[in-house]
Coordinates of N, CA, C and O in Angstrom, one line a residue:
M1 N 16.8 10.6 27.3 CA 15.4 10.9 27.2 C 14.6 9.6 26.9 O 15.1 8.8 26.0
S2 N 13.6 9.4 27.5 CA 12.8 8.2 27.4 C 12.0 8.2 26.0 O 11.7 9.3 25.5
A3 N 11.9 7.0 25.5 CA 11.1 6.9 24.2 C 10.1 5.8 24.4 O 10.3 4.9 25.1
L4 N 9.0 6.0 23.7 CA 7.9 5.0 23.8 C 8.2 3.8 22.9 O 8.8 3.9 21.9
H5 N 7.9 2.7 23.5 CA 8.1 1.4 22.8 C 6.8 0.6 22.8 O 6.1 0.6 23.8
V6 N 6.5 -0.1 21.7 CA 5.4 -1.1 21.7 C 6.0 -2.4 22.2 O 7.0 -2.9 21.7
V7 N 5.3 -3.0 23.2 CA 5.7 -4.2 23.8 C 4.7 -5.3 23.4 O 3.5 -5.1 23.3
F8 N 5.3 -6.4 22.9 CA 4.5 -7.6 22.5 C 5.1 -8.9 23.0 O 6.3 -8.9 23.5
K9 N 4.3 -9.9 23.0 CA 4.8 -11.2 23.5 C 4.8 -12.2 22.4 O 4.0 -12.2 21.5
V10 N 5.9 -13.1 22.5 CA 6.0 -14.2 21.6 C 6.5 -15.4 22.5 O 7.6 -15.2 23.1
A11 N 5.7 -16.4 22.6 CA 6.1 -17.6 23.4 C 6.4 -17.2 24.8 O 7.4 -17.7 25.4
G12 N 5.7 -16.3 25.4 CA 5.8 -15.9 26.8 C 6.9 -14.9 27.0 O 7.0 -14.4 28.1
A13 N 7.8 -14.6 26.1 CA 8.8 -13.6 26.3 C 8.3 -12.3 25.8 O 7.5 -12.2 24.9
E14 N 8.8 -11.2 26.4 CA 8.4 -9.8 26.0 C 9.5 -9.2 25.1 O 10.6 -9.2 25.5
Y15 N 9.0 -8.6 24.1 CA 9.8 -7.9 23.2 C 9.3 -6.5 23.0 O 8.1 -6.2 23.2
A16 N 10.2 -5.6 22.4 CA 9.7 -4.2 22.2 C 10.4 -3.7 20.9 O 11.5 -4.1 20.5
I17 N 9.7 -2.8 20.3 CA 10.2 -2.0 19.2 C 9.8 -0.5 19.4 O 8.8 -0.3 20.0
P18 N 10.7 0.4 19.0 CA 10.3 1.8 19.2 C 9.0 2.1 18.5 O 8.7 1.7 17.4
A19 N 8.1 2.8 19.3 CA 6.8 3.2 18.8 C 6.9 4.0 17.5 O 6.0 4.0 16.7
A20 N 8.0 4.7 17.3 CA 8.2 5.6 16.1 C 8.2 4.7 14.9 O 8.0 5.2 13.8
E21 N 8.6 3.4 15.0 CA 8.7 2.5 13.8 C 7.3 1.8 13.6 O 7.2 1.1 12.6
V22 N 6.4 2.0 14.5 CA 5.1 1.3 14.4 C 4.0 2.2 13.8 O 3.8 3.3 14.3
L23 N 3.3 1.7 12.8 CA 2.2 2.4 12.2 C 0.9 2.1 13.0 O 0.1 3.0 13.3
Q24 N 0.7 0.9 13.3 CA -0.5 0.4 13.9 C -0.4 -1.0 14.3 O 0.5 -1.7 13.9
M25 N -1.4 -1.5 15.1 CA -1.5 -2.9 15.4 C -2.9 -3.4 15.0 O -3.9 -2.6 15.2
E26 N -2.9 -4.5 14.4 CA -4.2 -5.1 13.9 C -4.4 -6.5 14.4 O -3.4 -7.2 14.7
S27 N -5.7 -6.8 14.6 CA -6.0 -8.2 14.9 C -5.6 -9.1 13.7 O -5.7 -8.7 12.6
F28 N -5.2 -10.3 14.1 CA -4.8 -11.3 13.0 C -5.9 -12.2 12.7 O -6.4 -12.9 13.6
T29 N -6.5 -12.2 11.5 CA -7.6 -13.0 11.1 C -7.2 -14.0 10.1 O -8.0 -14.7 9.5
G30 N -5.9 -14.0 9.7 CA -5.4 -15.0 8.7 C -4.7 -14.2 7.7 O -4.8 -13.0 7.5
A31 N -3.8 -14.9 6.9 CA -3.0 -14.3 5.8 C -3.1 -15.2 4.6 O -3.3 -16.4 4.7
T32 N -3.0 -14.5 3.5 CA -3.0 -15.3 2.2 C -1.6 -15.8 2.0 O -0.6 -15.0 1.9
P33 N -1.4 -17.1 1.9 CA 0.0 -17.7 1.7 C 0.5 -17.2 0.3 O -0.2 -17.0 -0.6
V34 N 1.9 -17.1 0.3 CA 2.6 -16.6 -0.9 C 3.4 -17.8 -1.4 O 4.4 -18.2 -0.6
P35 N 3.2 -18.3 -2.6 CA 4.0 -19.5 -3.1 C 5.4 -19.1 -3.1 O 5.8 -18.0 -3.6
G36 N 6.3 -19.9 -2.7 CA 7.7 -19.7 -2.8 C 8.3 -18.8 -1.7 O 9.5 -18.5 -1.7
A37 N 7.5 -18.2 -0.9 CA 8.0 -17.3 0.2 C 8.7 -18.1 1.3 O 8.5 -19.3 1.5
P38 N 9.7 -17.5 1.9 CA 10.4 -18.2 3.0 C 9.4 -18.6 4.1 O 8.3 -18.0 4.2
S39 N 9.7 -19.7 4.8 CA 8.8 -20.3 5.8 C 8.4 -19.3 6.9 O 7.3 -19.5 7.5
H40 N 9.2 -18.2 7.2 CA 8.8 -17.3 8.2 C 7.8 -16.2 7.7 O 7.4 -15.4 8.5
V41 N 7.5 -16.2 6.5 CA 6.5 -15.3 5.9 C 5.1 -15.9 6.0 O 4.9 -16.9 5.4
A42 N 4.3 -15.3 6.9 CA 3.0 -15.9 7.1 C 2.1 -15.7 5.9 O 1.1 -16.4 5.7
G43 N 2.4 -14.6 5.1 CA 1.6 -14.3 4.0 C 1.3 -12.9 3.8 O 2.0 -12.0 4.3
L44 N 0.2 -12.6 3.1 CA -0.2 -11.2 2.9 C -1.5 -10.9 3.6 O -2.4 -11.7 3.6
V45 N -1.6 -9.7 4.1 CA -2.9 -9.2 4.7 C -3.2 -7.8 4.1 O -2.3 -7.1 3.6
Q46 N -4.4 -7.4 4.2 CA -4.8 -6.1 3.8 C -4.9 -5.2 5.1 O -5.6 -5.6 6.0
V47 N -4.2 -4.1 5.1 CA -4.3 -3.2 6.2 C -4.7 -1.8 5.6 O -3.9 -1.2 4.9
R48 N -5.9 -1.4 5.9 CA -6.3 -0.1 5.4 C -6.0 0.2 3.9 O -5.5 1.2 3.6
G49 N -6.4 -0.8 3.1 CA -6.3 -0.7 1.7 C -4.9 -1.0 1.1 O -4.7 -1.0 -0.1
R50 N -3.9 -1.3 2.0 CA -2.6 -1.7 1.5 C -2.4 -3.2 1.7 O -3.0 -3.8 2.6
V51 N -1.7 -3.8 0.7 CA -1.3 -5.2 0.8 C 0.1 -5.2 1.6 O 1.0 -4.6 1.1
V52 N 0.1 -5.9 2.7 CA 1.2 -5.9 3.6 C 1.8 -7.3 3.8 O 1.0 -8.2 4.2
P53 N 3.1 -7.6 3.5 CA 3.6 -8.9 3.9 C 3.8 -9.0 5.4 O 4.1 -8.0 6.1
V54 N 3.5 -10.2 5.9 CA 3.5 -10.4 7.4 C 4.6 -11.5 7.7 O 4.5 -12.6 7.1
V55 N 5.5 -11.2 8.6 CA 6.5 -12.2 9.0 C 6.0 -12.7 10.4 O 5.6 -12.0 11.3
D56 N 6.0 -14.1 10.5 CA 5.6 -14.8 11.7 C 6.8 -14.7 12.7 O 7.8 -15.4 12.4
A57 N 6.6 -14.0 13.8 CA 7.7 -13.9 14.7 C 8.2 -15.3 15.3 O 9.4 -15.5 15.5
R58 N 7.2 -16.1 15.5 CA 7.6 -17.5 16.1 C 8.5 -18.2 15.1 O 9.5 -18.8 15.5
A59 N 8.1 -18.2 13.8 CA 8.9 -18.9 12.8 C 10.3 -18.2 12.7 O 11.3 -18.9 12.6
R60 N 10.3 -16.9 12.7 CA 11.5 -16.2 12.5 C 12.5 -16.4 13.6 O 13.7 -16.5 13.5
F61 N 11.9 -16.5 14.9 CA 12.8 -16.7 16.0 C 13.1 -18.2 16.2 O 13.8 -18.6 17.2
G62 N 12.6 -19.1 15.4 CA 12.9 -20.5 15.5 C 12.1 -21.2 16.6 O 12.5 -22.2 17.2
L63 N 11.0 -20.6 16.9 CA 10.1 -21.2 18.0 C 9.0 -22.0 17.4 O 8.6 -21.8 16.2
P64 N 8.5 -23.0 18.2 CA 7.4 -23.8 17.7 C 6.2 -23.0 17.4 O 5.9 -22.0 18.0
A65 N 5.4 -23.4 16.4 CA 4.2 -22.8 16.0 C 3.2 -22.9 17.1 O 3.2 -23.9 17.9
A66 N 2.2 -22.0 17.2 CA 1.2 -22.1 18.2 C -0.1 -21.7 17.5 O -0.1 -20.9 16.5
E67 N -1.2 -22.1 18.1 CA -2.5 -21.8 17.5 C -2.7 -20.3 17.7 O -2.5 -19.7 18.8
R68 N -3.3 -19.6 16.7 CA -3.5 -18.2 16.8 C -4.8 -18.0 17.6 O -5.7 -18.8 17.6
T69 N -4.8 -16.9 18.4 CA -6.0 -16.7 19.3 C -6.5 -15.3 19.0 O -6.0 -14.6 18.1
L70 N -7.5 -14.9 19.8 CA -8.0 -13.5 19.6 C -7.0 -12.5 20.0 O -7.1 -11.3 19.6
D71 N -6.0 -12.9 20.8 CA -4.9 -11.9 21.2 C -3.9 -11.7 20.1 O -3.1 -10.8 20.2
S72 N -3.8 -12.6 19.1 CA -2.8 -12.5 18.1 C -2.9 -11.2 17.4 O -4.0 -10.7 17.0
R73 N -1.8 -10.6 17.2 CA -1.7 -9.2 16.5 C -0.7 -9.2 15.4 O 0.3 -9.9 15.5
V74 N -0.9 -8.3 14.5 CA 0.1 -7.9 13.5 C 0.5 -6.5 13.9 O -0.3 -5.6 13.9
V75 N 1.8 -6.4 14.2 CA 2.4 -5.1 14.5 C 2.9 -4.6 13.1 O 3.9 -5.2 12.6
V76 N 2.3 -3.5 12.6 CA 2.7 -3.0 11.3 C 3.7 -1.9 11.5 O 3.5 -0.9 12.2
G77 N 4.8 -2.1 10.8 CA 5.9 -1.1 10.9 C 6.2 -0.5 9.5 O 5.9 -1.1 8.5
Q78 N 6.9 0.6 9.6 CA 7.3 1.3 8.4 C 8.8 1.2 8.3 O 9.5 1.7 9.3
L79 N 9.4 0.7 7.2 CA 10.8 0.7 7.0 C 11.1 1.5 5.7 O 10.8 0.9 4.6
G80 N 11.5 2.7 5.8 CA 11.6 3.5 4.6 C 10.2 3.7 4.0 O 9.2 4.0 4.6
S81 N 10.1 3.3 2.7 CA 8.8 3.4 2.1 C 8.0 2.0 2.1 O 6.9 1.9 1.6
R82 N 8.6 1.0 2.8 CA 8.0 -0.3 2.8 C 7.2 -0.4 4.1 O 7.6 0.0 5.2
T83 N 6.1 -1.1 4.0 CA 5.3 -1.4 5.2 C 5.3 -2.9 5.4 O 5.1 -3.7 4.4
V84 N 5.6 -3.4 6.6 CA 5.8 -4.8 6.9 C 5.1 -5.1 8.2 O 5.1 -4.3 9.1
G85 N 4.4 -6.2 8.3 CA 3.8 -6.7 9.5 C 4.6 -7.7 10.2 O 5.3 -8.5 9.6
L86 N 4.5 -7.8 11.5 CA 5.1 -8.8 12.3 C 4.0 -9.5 13.2 O 3.3 -8.8 14.0
L87 N 3.8 -10.8 12.9 CA 2.8 -11.5 13.6 C 3.3 -12.0 15.0 O 4.3 -12.6 15.1
V88 N 2.6 -11.5 16.0 CA 3.0 -11.8 17.4 C 1.9 -12.5 18.2 O 0.7 -12.4 17.7
D89 N 2.2 -13.0 19.3 CA 1.1 -13.7 20.1 C 0.1 -12.7 20.7 O -1.0 -12.9 20.8
S90 N 0.7 -11.6 21.2 CA -0.2 -10.5 21.7 C 0.6 -9.2 21.8 O 1.8 -9.2 21.8
A91 N -0.1 -8.1 21.8 CA 0.5 -6.8 21.9 C -0.5 -5.8 22.4 O -1.5 -5.6 21.8
R92 N -0.3 -5.4 23.6 CA -1.3 -4.6 24.3 C -0.7 -3.4 25.1 O -1.4 -2.7 25.7
E93 N 0.6 -3.2 25.0 CA 1.2 -2.3 25.9 C 2.2 -1.4 25.2 O 2.9 -1.8 24.3
V94 N 2.2 -0.1 25.6 CA 3.2 0.8 25.2 C 3.9 1.3 26.5 O 3.2 1.6 27.4
M95 N 5.2 1.3 26.5 CA 6.0 1.7 27.7 C 7.1 2.6 27.3 O 7.6 2.6 26.2
K96 N 7.5 3.5 28.2 CA 8.6 4.4 28.1 C 9.9 3.6 28.5 O 9.9 3.0 29.6
L97 N 10.9 3.6 27.7 CA 12.2 3.1 28.1 C 13.2 4.1 27.9 O 13.3 4.8 26.9
A98 N 14.0 4.3 29.0 CA 15.1 5.3 29.0 C 16.4 4.6 28.4 O 16.5 3.4 28.6
P99 N 17.2 5.3 27.8 CA 18.4 4.7 27.2 C 19.3 4.0 28.3 O 19.8 2.9 28.0
E100 N 19.3 4.5 29.5 CA 20.0 3.8 30.6 C 19.4 2.5 31.0 O 20.1 1.7 31.6
Q101 N 18.2 2.2 30.6 CA 17.5 1.0 30.9 C 18.0 -0.1 29.9 O 17.8 -1.3 30.2
L102 N 18.5 0.3 28.8 CA 18.8 -0.7 27.7 C 20.2 -1.1 27.8 O 21.1 -0.3 27.8
Q103 N 20.4 -2.4 28.0 CA 21.8 -2.9 28.1 C 22.0 -3.9 26.9 O 21.1 -4.5 26.4
P104 N 23.3 -4.0 26.5 CA 23.5 -5.0 25.4 C 23.1 -6.4 25.9 O 23.3 -6.7 27.1
P105 N 22.6 -7.2 25.0 CA 22.3 -8.6 25.4 C 23.6 -9.3 25.8 O 24.6 -9.1 25.2
P106 N 23.5 -10.3 26.7 CA 24.6 -11.1 27.0 C 25.1 -11.8 25.7 O 24.3 -12.1 24.8
P107 N 26.4 -12.0 25.6 CA 27.0 -12.6 24.4 C 26.3 -13.8 23.9 O 26.1 -14.0 22.7
M108 N 26.0 -14.7 24.8 CA 25.4 -16.0 24.4 C 24.0 -15.7 23.7 O 23.6 -16.3 22.7
V109 N 23.3 -14.7 24.3 CA 22.0 -14.4 23.8 C 22.1 -13.7 22.4 O 21.4 -14.0 21.4
A110 N 23.1 -12.9 22.3 CA 23.4 -12.2 21.0 C 23.7 -13.2 19.9 O 23.2 -13.0 18.8
E111 N 24.5 -14.2 20.3 CA 24.8 -15.2 19.3 C 23.6 -16.0 18.9 O 23.4 -16.3 17.7
Q112 N 22.9 -16.5 19.9 CA 21.8 -17.4 19.6 C 20.6 -16.7 18.9 O 19.8 -17.3 18.2
A113 N 20.5 -15.4 19.2 CA 19.4 -14.6 18.6 C 19.6 -14.1 17.2 O 18.8 -13.4 16.7
K114 N 20.7 -14.5 16.6 CA 21.0 -14.1 15.3 C 21.0 -12.6 15.0 O 20.6 -12.1 14.0
G115 N 21.3 -11.8 16.1 CA 21.3 -10.4 15.9 C 19.9 -9.8 16.0 O 19.7 -8.6 15.8
F116 N 18.9 -10.6 16.3 CA 17.5 -10.0 16.3 C 17.3 -9.2 17.6 O 16.5 -8.3 17.6
V117 N 18.0 -9.5 18.7 CA 17.9 -8.7 19.9 C 19.0 -7.7 20.0 O 20.2 -8.0 20.0
K118 N 18.6 -6.4 20.0 CA 19.6 -5.3 20.1 C 20.0 -5.0 21.5 O 21.1 -4.5 21.8
A119 N 19.0 -5.1 22.5 CA 19.2 -4.7 23.8 C 18.2 -5.4 24.7 O 17.2 -5.9 24.2
V120 N 18.5 -5.4 26.0 CA 17.6 -6.0 27.0 C 17.4 -4.9 28.1 O 18.3 -4.2 28.5
A121 N 16.1 -4.7 28.4 CA 15.7 -3.7 29.4 C 15.1 -4.4 30.6 O 14.3 -5.3 30.5
Q122 N 15.6 -4.0 31.8 CA 15.0 -4.4 33.0 C 13.9 -3.4 33.4 O 14.2 -2.2 33.6
V123 N 12.7 -3.9 33.5 CA 11.6 -3.0 33.9 C 10.9 -3.7 35.1 O 10.1 -4.6 35.0
G124 N 11.4 -3.2 36.3 CA 10.9 -3.9 37.5 C 11.4 -5.3 37.5 O 12.6 -5.6 37.3
Q125 N 10.5 -6.3 37.6 CA 10.9 -7.7 37.6 C 10.9 -8.3 36.2 O 11.2 -9.4 35.9
R126 N 10.5 -7.5 35.2 CA 10.3 -7.9 33.8 C 11.6 -7.7 33.0 O 12.3 -6.7 33.3
L127 N 11.9 -8.6 32.1 CA 12.9 -8.4 31.1 C 12.3 -8.2 29.7 O 11.5 -9.0 29.3
V128 N 12.6 -7.1 29.1 CA 12.0 -6.8 27.8 C 13.2 -6.7 26.8 O 14.1 -6.0 27.0
M129 N 13.1 -7.5 25.7 CA 14.1 -7.5 24.7 C 13.8 -6.6 23.5 O 12.7 -6.7 22.9
L130 N 14.6 -5.6 23.3 CA 14.4 -4.7 22.2 C 14.9 -5.4 20.9 O 16.1 -5.8 20.8
I131 N 14.1 -5.5 19.9 CA 14.5 -6.2 18.7 C 14.9 -5.3 17.6 O 14.6 -4.1 17.6
D132 N 15.7 -5.8 16.7 CA 16.1 -5.1 15.5 C 15.1 -5.4 14.5 O 15.1 -6.4 13.8
F133 N 14.1 -4.5 14.4 CA 12.9 -4.7 13.5 C 13.3 -5.0 12.1 O 12.8 -6.0 11.5
P134 N 14.2 -4.2 11.5 CA 14.5 -4.5 10.1 C 15.2 -5.9 9.9 O 14.9 -6.6 9.0
R135 N 16.0 -6.3 10.9 CA 16.6 -7.6 10.8 C 15.6 -8.7 10.9 O 15.6 -9.7 10.2
V136 N 14.7 -8.5 11.9 CA 13.6 -9.6 12.1 C 12.7 -9.8 10.9 O 12.4 -10.9 10.5
V137 N 12.4 -8.7 10.2 CA 11.5 -8.8 9.1 C 12.3 -9.1 7.8 O 11.7 -9.1 6.7
G138 N 13.6 -9.2 7.9 CA 14.4 -9.5 6.8 C 14.7 -8.3 5.8 O 14.9 -8.5 4.6
E139 N 14.6 -7.2 6.4 CA 14.8 -6.0 5.6 C 16.0 -5.2 6.1 O 15.9 -4.0 6.3
E140 N 17.1 -5.9 6.4 CA 18.3 -5.2 7.0 C 18.7 -4.0 6.3 O 19.1 -3.0 6.9
K141 N 18.7 -4.1 4.9 CA 19.1 -3.0 4.1 C 17.9 -2.4 3.4 O 17.3 -3.1 2.5
V142 N 17.4 -1.3 3.8 CA 16.3 -0.7 3.2 C 16.8 0.2 2.1 O 17.6 1.1 2.3
H143 N 16.4 -0.1 0.9 CA 16.7 0.7 -0.3 C 15.7 1.8 -0.4 O 14.5 1.5 -0.2
G144 N 16.1 2.9 -0.7 CA 15.2 4.1 -0.8 C 14.1 4.0 -1.9 O 13.9 5.0 -2.5
D145 N 13.5 2.8 -2.0 CA 12.5 2.8 -3.1 C 11.1 3.1 -2.6 O 10.9 3.4 -1.5

């Protein structure tokens, strides 16, 4: 059975996360830096009255920083009771992906991607990488708080 996925871009590559894990997408207008936070944490933003930590996907993936544009988005996800944002270059598409479209990443990609990429989907001529959202935002183990 196909499931909807939110597709976003980081450094020209396309990534996806299940739409069921996404609360919303917001324009990125800046974040408040957090002293002592890891370098991949862009800071804190307010989203509909909530204070949400934002992870910079470029920094998390080890990619060079880029100037933020009007296309920059924060993909806000829900992990248990926690709300976390992922700062991406753009996010404008939702697509259906069937389980048979998802293949394990090649071993070299799996090693280099630090487990961030769970699967790769071929969509026509496009390659879309399904990410492990909890791992990318550093919340591998969600405690039921």
